[in-house]
């Protein structure tokens, strides 16, 4: 481009207005490349202009002139290149800042929407709890009364017992909604993760036996003690074990592994990892991205509230832990819980 | 025979509690479905323990408890609150109180209710003998 302008300059006899054409390659390189390229092209233009001017003078027999004009022109060209490059830089920075702020605003907006949704769920849960739990208590008391009065036969007793269990099941769903919308503060105590796993497995042993599910435990001995809310962590583990059992209606293997590993992104930190694996049919890909959303369920109507995994995630988040869910290459699903441990001091 | 007063705006609940506790044989149960009349009913029946609903339309359970505390003859009667807006997880394994009184999450079964009543009556008797 510089060469073309030089030729035009020579052909038109070094017209001052043609000199302005040198600004085109300078502006182009400073704007689309960078400042150094702009300055380099500015000096090249100044030298080209000098060469054309000298050739022009020589052709009409005029004497050689000092290069001061060239230096001045090179300076002007370089300043134009630097200013343009700076403007372009500012424009790029502005675009990055606007994109960052837009992302922050979108995130804040999402948080506001989430907070509003949680407030709505909370209000709804408290209202539903009051309106539903009172009738449930009436039903439960009636069942208790007839059980106390000695049912006429075993069938009557079984019916009344079913009624009590139905009341409890309905109440548990309301409790889940209440816990989801109004979590109580954490009660952190030193806890042995392996012991919690074994205790929680004991609580679902009946269901696992009924479904002919083998349990394989691969727990790393002497894991460091973690600060956990035991009741809530049991809730998390029971939920994961129950989900795994429901994914294997015709039997299978539930594997629970614990281990220590180096924390990703740090040189000194460690993480305690807990894997819960089943040999069921796995999680369909279209459900994976939504599986932690409140009220999202893949279970048949009446068998899940869609709150279980979102509560599990929430409980882990407030512990500073995390959960990922995915499918195993050999079949079945795997939930991986990651608990951050304090960095181990280096000698 | 211990006298229990049940205060709840739902008549089906007070009736259910009355029938169940009386069927157990150790209790005489009085019912009150209007929070505003609760103090008067308590004065009349002089219960050993009060079961008190938290959410009632005229006056909530906390206000009723405060009114009962203002009456010297009633202020030492133990109260167990019954509430529908807490989950079992919130009460599980921990001492849970409203203004120093225990509360139970609805729906509560008769066995749990009777156990809580006995605990409170025993505590109340122990503190009486310590006076």
XYZ file of C-alpha atoms in Angstrom:
478
model
C 0.000 0.000 0.000
C 2.938 2.341 0.844
C 4.511 1.608 -2.566
C 1.265 2.470 -4.405
C 0.980 5.777 -2.546
C 4.679 6.483 -3.345
C 4.068 5.921 -7.071
C 0.962 8.155 -7.016
C 3.004 10.783 -5.153
C 5.783 10.647 -7.773
C 3.369 10.696 -10.743
C 1.404 13.670 -9.389
C 4.631 15.626 -8.770
C 4.687 15.619 -4.934
C 1.437 17.519 -4.489
C 0.981 18.382 -0.817
C -2.607 17.016 -0.855
C -1.300 13.661 -2.123
C 0.976 13.461 0.945
C -2.161 12.966 2.991
C -2.616 9.624 1.189
C 0.322 8.260 3.243
C -1.982 8.421 6.265
C -4.107 5.581 4.829
C -1.567 2.716 5.314
C -0.465 4.239 8.654
C -4.065 4.378 9.965
C -4.820 0.897 8.670
C -1.783 -0.740 10.292
C -2.143 1.158 13.612
C -5.835 0.303 13.879
C -5.899 -3.293 12.686
C -2.398 -4.439 13.741
C -0.783 -2.617 16.673
C 1.136 0.502 17.680
C 4.579 -0.806 16.696
C 3.354 -1.793 13.243
C 1.791 1.686 12.894
C 5.069 3.424 13.840
C 7.044 1.174 11.472
C 4.693 1.994 8.568
C 4.833 5.715 9.542
C 8.680 5.705 9.236
C 8.474 3.730 5.964
C 6.013 6.302 4.584
C 8.266 9.167 5.639
C 11.280 7.533 3.911
C 9.186 6.830 0.778
C 8.052 10.441 0.747
C 11.695 11.530 1.063
C 12.768 9.276 -1.812
C 9.921 10.530 -4.079
C 10.665 14.150 -3.176
C 14.389 13.775 -3.970
C 13.626 12.000 -7.255
C 11.215 14.771 -8.141
C 13.774 17.467 -7.354
C 16.491 15.642 -9.300
C 14.257 15.303 -12.381
C 13.798 19.099 -12.589
C 17.401 19.862 -11.540
C 16.632 21.288 -8.096
C 19.299 20.883 -5.362
C 19.316 18.330 -2.516
C 17.476 19.534 0.660
C 18.150 18.528 4.261
C 16.120 15.710 5.761
C 14.521 17.904 8.472
C 11.231 17.950 6.555
C 11.305 14.149 6.463
C 11.972 13.887 10.177
C 9.098 16.245 10.905
C 6.797 14.261 8.642
C 7.919 10.964 10.199
C 7.159 12.451 13.638
C 3.671 13.529 12.555
C 2.981 10.124 10.988
C 4.257 8.308 14.117
C 2.099 10.463 16.411
C -0.948 9.686 14.245
C -0.105 5.946 14.455
C 0.354 6.056 18.259
C -2.905 7.995 18.801
C -4.868 5.641 16.579
C -3.399 2.540 18.235
C -4.223 4.012 21.671
C -7.789 4.742 20.535
C -8.148 1.214 19.243
C -6.754 -0.153 22.495
C -9.213 1.949 24.511
C -12.050 0.732 22.292
C -11.030 -2.906 22.856
C -10.708 -2.379 26.615
C -14.108 -0.730 26.640
C -15.619 -3.689 24.815
C -14.051 -6.113 27.325
C -15.266 -4.000 30.256
C -18.780 -3.755 28.786
C -18.849 -7.541 28.204
C -17.627 -8.160 31.778
C -20.169 -5.745 33.278
C -22.932 -7.231 31.133
C -22.017 -10.723 32.387
C -21.992 -9.419 35.995
C -25.377 -7.776 35.472
C -26.781 -10.955 33.963
C -25.412 -12.959 36.892
C -26.888 -10.469 39.390
C -30.195 -10.597 37.532
C -30.184 -14.412 37.656
C -29.417 -14.277 41.393
C -32.308 -11.840 41.879
C -34.633 -14.109 39.936
C -33.415 -17.092 41.974
C -33.861 -15.156 45.247
C -37.364 -14.110 44.206
C -38.173 -17.685 43.260
C -36.863 -18.958 46.601
C -38.921 -16.328 48.417
C -41.998 -17.470 46.508
C -41.232 -21.119 47.272
C -40.694 -20.187 50.938
C -44.009 -18.334 51.180
C -45.773 -21.100 49.320
C -44.159 -23.794 51.481
C -45.185 -22.083 54.733
C -48.742 -21.614 53.428
C -48.983 -25.155 52.098
C -47.455 -26.515 55.318
C -50.147 -24.842 57.413
C -53.022 -25.758 55.123
C -51.927 -29.372 54.553
C -50.309 -30.436 57.818
C -53.379 -29.659 59.943
C -55.642 -31.984 57.901
C -52.813 -34.538 57.914
C -52.718 -34.372 61.690
C -56.490 -34.899 61.819
C -56.137 -38.004 59.623
C -53.159 -39.279 61.638
C -54.987 -38.801 64.947
C -58.023 -40.687 63.602
C -55.783 -43.580 62.522
C -54.060 -43.543 65.944
C -57.431 -43.591 67.694
C -58.724 -46.611 65.801
C -55.419 -48.419 66.292
C -55.664 -47.761 70.053
C -59.208 -49.178 70.053
C -57.892 -52.539 68.814
C -58.863 -53.129 65.167
C -61.307 -55.996 64.518
C -58.838 -57.965 62.404
C -55.365 -57.832 60.824
C -56.669 -56.229 57.609
C -58.155 -53.304 59.499
C -54.922 -52.879 61.420
C -52.909 -52.945 58.172
C -55.228 -50.362 56.576
C -54.819 -48.042 59.545
C -51.058 -48.525 59.497
C -51.045 -47.707 55.735
C -53.020 -44.563 56.527
C -50.432 -43.488 59.107
C -47.597 -44.112 56.654
C -49.401 -42.146 53.927
C -49.780 -39.232 56.342
C -46.070 -39.418 57.131
C -45.129 -39.553 53.443
C -47.228 -36.497 52.611
C -45.755 -34.704 55.618
C -42.213 -35.547 54.465
C -42.857 -33.836 51.119
C -43.974 -30.666 52.914
C -40.892 -30.933 55.145
C -38.658 -31.119 52.084
C -40.221 -27.924 50.737
C -39.794 -26.197 54.111
C -36.161 -27.286 54.426
C -35.458 -26.187 50.866
C -36.914 -22.715 51.322
C -35.802 -22.051 54.878
C -32.556 -23.852 55.628
C -31.581 -23.823 59.286
C -28.000 -22.757 60.152
C -25.282 -25.398 59.893
C -24.389 -27.274 63.080
C -20.801 -28.210 62.304
C -19.127 -30.923 64.348
C -15.971 -32.975 63.719
C -17.145 -35.979 61.713
C -15.675 -39.132 60.194
C -16.945 -39.300 56.609
C -16.496 -43.083 56.414
C -18.513 -43.594 59.608
C -21.272 -41.341 58.234
C -21.352 -43.418 55.037
C -21.696 -46.655 57.003
C -24.353 -45.184 59.294
C -26.386 -43.814 56.357
C -26.111 -47.142 54.500
C -27.530 -48.815 57.589
C -30.583 -46.563 57.344
C -31.373 -47.728 53.785
C -30.253 -51.342 54.326
C -33.841 -52.585 54.254
C -34.506 -51.058 50.816
C -31.180 -52.341 49.422
C -31.851 -55.882 50.656
C -35.406 -55.809 49.274
C -34.088 -54.844 45.832
C -31.214 -57.373 45.931
C -28.564 -54.671 45.661
C -24.989 -55.587 46.604
C -23.020 -52.965 48.438
C -19.291 -52.572 47.796
C -17.405 -50.304 50.184
C -13.945 -49.056 49.224
C -13.321 -46.531 51.981
C -9.841 -45.143 52.503
C -8.964 -45.745 56.144
C -8.073 -42.844 58.417
C -9.527 -40.015 56.363
C -8.973 -36.667 58.096
C -11.862 -35.466 60.262
C -14.216 -33.071 58.458
C -16.384 -30.298 59.913
C -19.877 -31.457 58.934
C -23.499 -31.052 59.950
C -24.152 -34.760 60.556
C -27.945 -34.673 60.201
C -27.735 -32.852 56.903
C -24.871 -34.931 55.578
C -26.837 -38.084 56.408
C -29.710 -36.554 54.443
C -27.335 -36.089 51.481
C -25.988 -39.649 51.644
C -29.389 -41.294 52.168
C -30.731 -39.308 49.207
C -27.862 -40.465 46.967
C -28.151 -44.108 48.114
C -31.938 -44.041 47.596
C -31.542 -42.526 44.107
C -28.988 -45.220 43.253
C -31.343 -47.928 44.531
C -34.231 -46.505 42.488
C -32.012 -46.617 39.397
C -31.556 -50.397 39.924
C -35.101 -51.799 40.328
C -33.936 -55.271 39.275
C -30.878 -55.366 41.512
C -27.287 -54.312 40.909
C -24.247 -53.038 42.758
C -23.924 -49.874 44.801
C -20.270 -48.900 45.225
C -19.131 -46.233 47.661
C -15.487 -45.121 47.530
C -13.679 -42.543 49.620
C -10.181 -41.261 48.959
C -7.843 -38.315 49.399
C -6.410 -36.420 46.448
C -4.438 -33.239 45.776
C -6.755 -30.253 45.379
C -6.930 -29.050 41.799
C -5.258 -25.668 41.262
C -3.206 -25.651 44.474
C 0.142 -27.094 45.444
C -0.540 -27.783 49.124
C -4.302 -28.380 49.519
C -6.011 -31.762 49.621
C -9.575 -32.885 48.969
C -11.601 -35.771 50.330
C -13.545 -37.412 47.516
C -16.595 -39.636 47.881
C -17.914 -41.536 44.861
C -21.365 -43.141 44.883
C -21.770 -45.437 41.871
C -24.627 -47.590 40.653
C -25.009 -50.112 37.841
C -28.389 -48.798 36.660
C -29.285 -47.368 33.284
C -27.481 -44.047 33.861
C -28.798 -40.502 33.458
C -30.051 -39.523 29.972
C -27.845 -36.756 28.532
C -30.778 -34.311 28.200
C -31.399 -34.493 31.974
C -27.795 -33.976 33.125
C -27.771 -30.186 32.804
C -31.068 -29.742 34.680
C -30.834 -32.436 37.302
C -29.999 -30.037 40.162
C -32.809 -27.599 39.320
C -35.551 -27.375 41.955
C -38.752 -29.277 41.064
C -37.027 -31.020 38.127
C -37.599 -34.757 38.341
C -37.083 -37.706 36.035
C -39.187 -39.979 38.228
C -42.792 -40.946 37.413
C -45.514 -38.616 38.804
C -46.010 -39.088 42.522
C -42.604 -40.686 43.078
C -40.404 -37.626 43.356
C -40.739 -33.975 44.295
C -37.770 -32.867 42.194
C -36.298 -31.312 45.324
C -33.995 -34.130 46.463
C -30.900 -33.376 44.412
C -31.292 -29.602 44.596
C -31.360 -29.902 48.392
C -28.336 -32.221 48.260
C -26.442 -29.654 46.173
C -27.489 -26.819 48.458
C -26.386 -28.687 51.598
C -22.999 -29.452 50.041
C -22.579 -25.852 48.863
C -23.110 -24.456 52.362
C -20.449 -26.921 53.588
C -18.069 -25.494 50.940
C -18.237 -28.864 49.186
C -19.487 -29.716 45.706
C -21.185 -32.493 43.763
C -20.962 -33.612 40.149
C -23.179 -36.218 38.520
C -22.325 -38.159 35.418
C -22.491 -41.502 33.677
C -19.818 -44.176 34.006
C -18.335 -45.506 30.736
C -19.091 -49.064 31.906
C -22.755 -48.170 32.592
C -24.650 -46.633 35.496
C -24.274 -43.252 37.149
C -21.653 -41.775 39.451
C -22.071 -38.962 41.969
C -18.772 -37.425 43.095
C -18.688 -35.349 46.262
C -15.636 -33.146 46.854
C -14.787 -31.822 50.317
C -11.955 -29.297 50.556
C -9.522 -29.863 53.421
C -7.256 -27.316 55.063
C -3.876 -27.046 53.243
C -1.239 -29.270 54.852
C 1.659 -27.087 56.109
C 4.907 -27.751 54.243
C 8.060 -28.456 56.306
C -55.642 -38.331 86.222
C -53.841 -35.390 84.631
C -55.787 -32.530 83.104
C -54.689 -31.349 79.660
C -56.013 -28.279 77.802
C -55.724 -28.341 74.002
C -55.951 -24.941 72.278
C -56.190 -25.112 68.487
C -58.525 -23.378 66.045
C -59.092 -26.707 64.229
C -61.847 -28.582 66.089
C -60.908 -31.840 64.339
C -57.437 -31.663 65.893
C -58.569 -30.856 69.435
C -61.199 -33.640 69.162
C -58.603 -36.118 67.817
C -56.159 -35.322 70.620
C -58.916 -35.540 73.257
C -60.171 -38.934 72.042
C -56.663 -40.377 71.769
C -55.320 -39.133 75.101
C -58.474 -40.142 76.944
C -58.289 -43.572 75.304
C -54.838 -43.938 76.862
C -56.627 -43.662 80.202
C -54.410 -41.240 82.136
C -55.755 -37.922 80.963
C -58.790 -35.694 81.208
C -58.705 -33.439 78.143
C -60.401 -30.059 77.663
C -60.658 -28.381 74.253
C -60.665 -24.713 73.240
C -60.962 -23.603 69.601
C -60.942 -19.826 70.153
C -57.621 -18.254 71.092
C -59.355 -15.238 72.625
C -61.181 -17.478 75.118
C -58.085 -19.551 75.955
C -57.109 -17.735 79.175
C -60.660 -17.942 80.557
C -60.889 -21.654 79.749
C -57.508 -22.249 81.409
C -58.697 -20.403 84.540
C -61.788 -22.594 84.669
C -60.200 -26.003 84.096
C -56.798 -25.374 85.781
C -54.868 -27.801 83.535
C -51.612 -29.556 84.433
C -50.316 -28.937 80.898
C -51.383 -26.958 77.829
C -51.020 -28.034 74.182
C -51.053 -24.809 72.183
C -51.258 -24.285 68.413
C -48.945 -21.557 67.049
C -50.893 -20.258 64.046
C -54.432 -19.252 64.968
C -56.578 -16.561 63.320
C -57.539 -14.357 66.303
C -54.315 -14.465 68.290
C -51.186 -16.533 67.695
C -49.868 -19.107 70.146
C -47.055 -16.842 71.333
C -49.527 -14.130 72.359
C -51.763 -16.666 74.115
C -48.715 -17.940 76.048
C -47.848 -14.371 77.047
C -51.419 -13.792 78.281
C -51.259 -17.034 80.308
C -47.949 -15.893 81.860
C -49.633 -12.726 83.108
C -52.000 -14.755 85.318
C -50.208 -15.868 88.536
C -52.335 -19.007 88.832
C -51.502 -20.095 85.281
C -47.923 -18.936 84.758
C -46.289 -22.185 85.958
C -48.330 -24.471 83.715
C -46.033 -26.127 81.170
C -46.890 -25.455 77.531
C -46.078 -27.572 74.468
C -46.505 -25.719 71.179
C -47.820 -27.506 68.118
C -46.821 -25.964 64.818
C -47.282 -26.812 61.169
C -44.624 -24.534 59.745
C -41.479 -26.283 60.902
C -40.118 -29.481 59.424
C -39.137 -32.567 61.379
C -35.520 -31.993 60.333
C -35.560 -28.740 62.303
C -36.600 -30.511 65.498
C -34.729 -33.775 64.952
C -32.489 -34.639 67.854
C -32.277 -31.149 69.238
C -33.863 -29.128 72.015
C -36.337 -26.897 70.229
C -38.218 -24.209 72.055
C -40.371 -21.124 71.541
C -39.878 -18.702 74.439
C -38.530 -21.548 76.578
C -41.409 -23.927 75.717
C -40.924 -27.050 73.635
C -42.614 -27.308 70.280
C -43.642 -30.311 68.236
C -43.962 -30.323 64.444
C -47.397 -31.260 63.109
C -48.503 -33.883 62.218
C -47.495 -35.475 65.508
C -48.619 -38.995 66.410
C -50.139 -39.912 69.745
C -47.120 -41.864 70.983
C -44.809 -38.848 70.461
C -47.372 -36.487 71.962
C -47.924 -38.672 75.033
C -44.148 -39.038 75.537
C -43.664 -35.255 75.369
C -46.556 -34.689 77.797
C -45.120 -37.196 80.300
C -41.641 -35.614 80.071
C -43.073 -32.186 80.788
C -45.312 -33.336 83.591
C -42.364 -35.124 85.213
C -40.165 -32.029 84.827
C -42.946 -29.934 86.293
C -43.293 -32.333 89.295
C -39.515 -32.326 89.864
C -39.345 -28.550 89.889
C -42.307 -28.473 92.315
C -40.470 -30.696 94.791
C -37.357 -28.590 94.449
C -39.220 -25.455 95.561
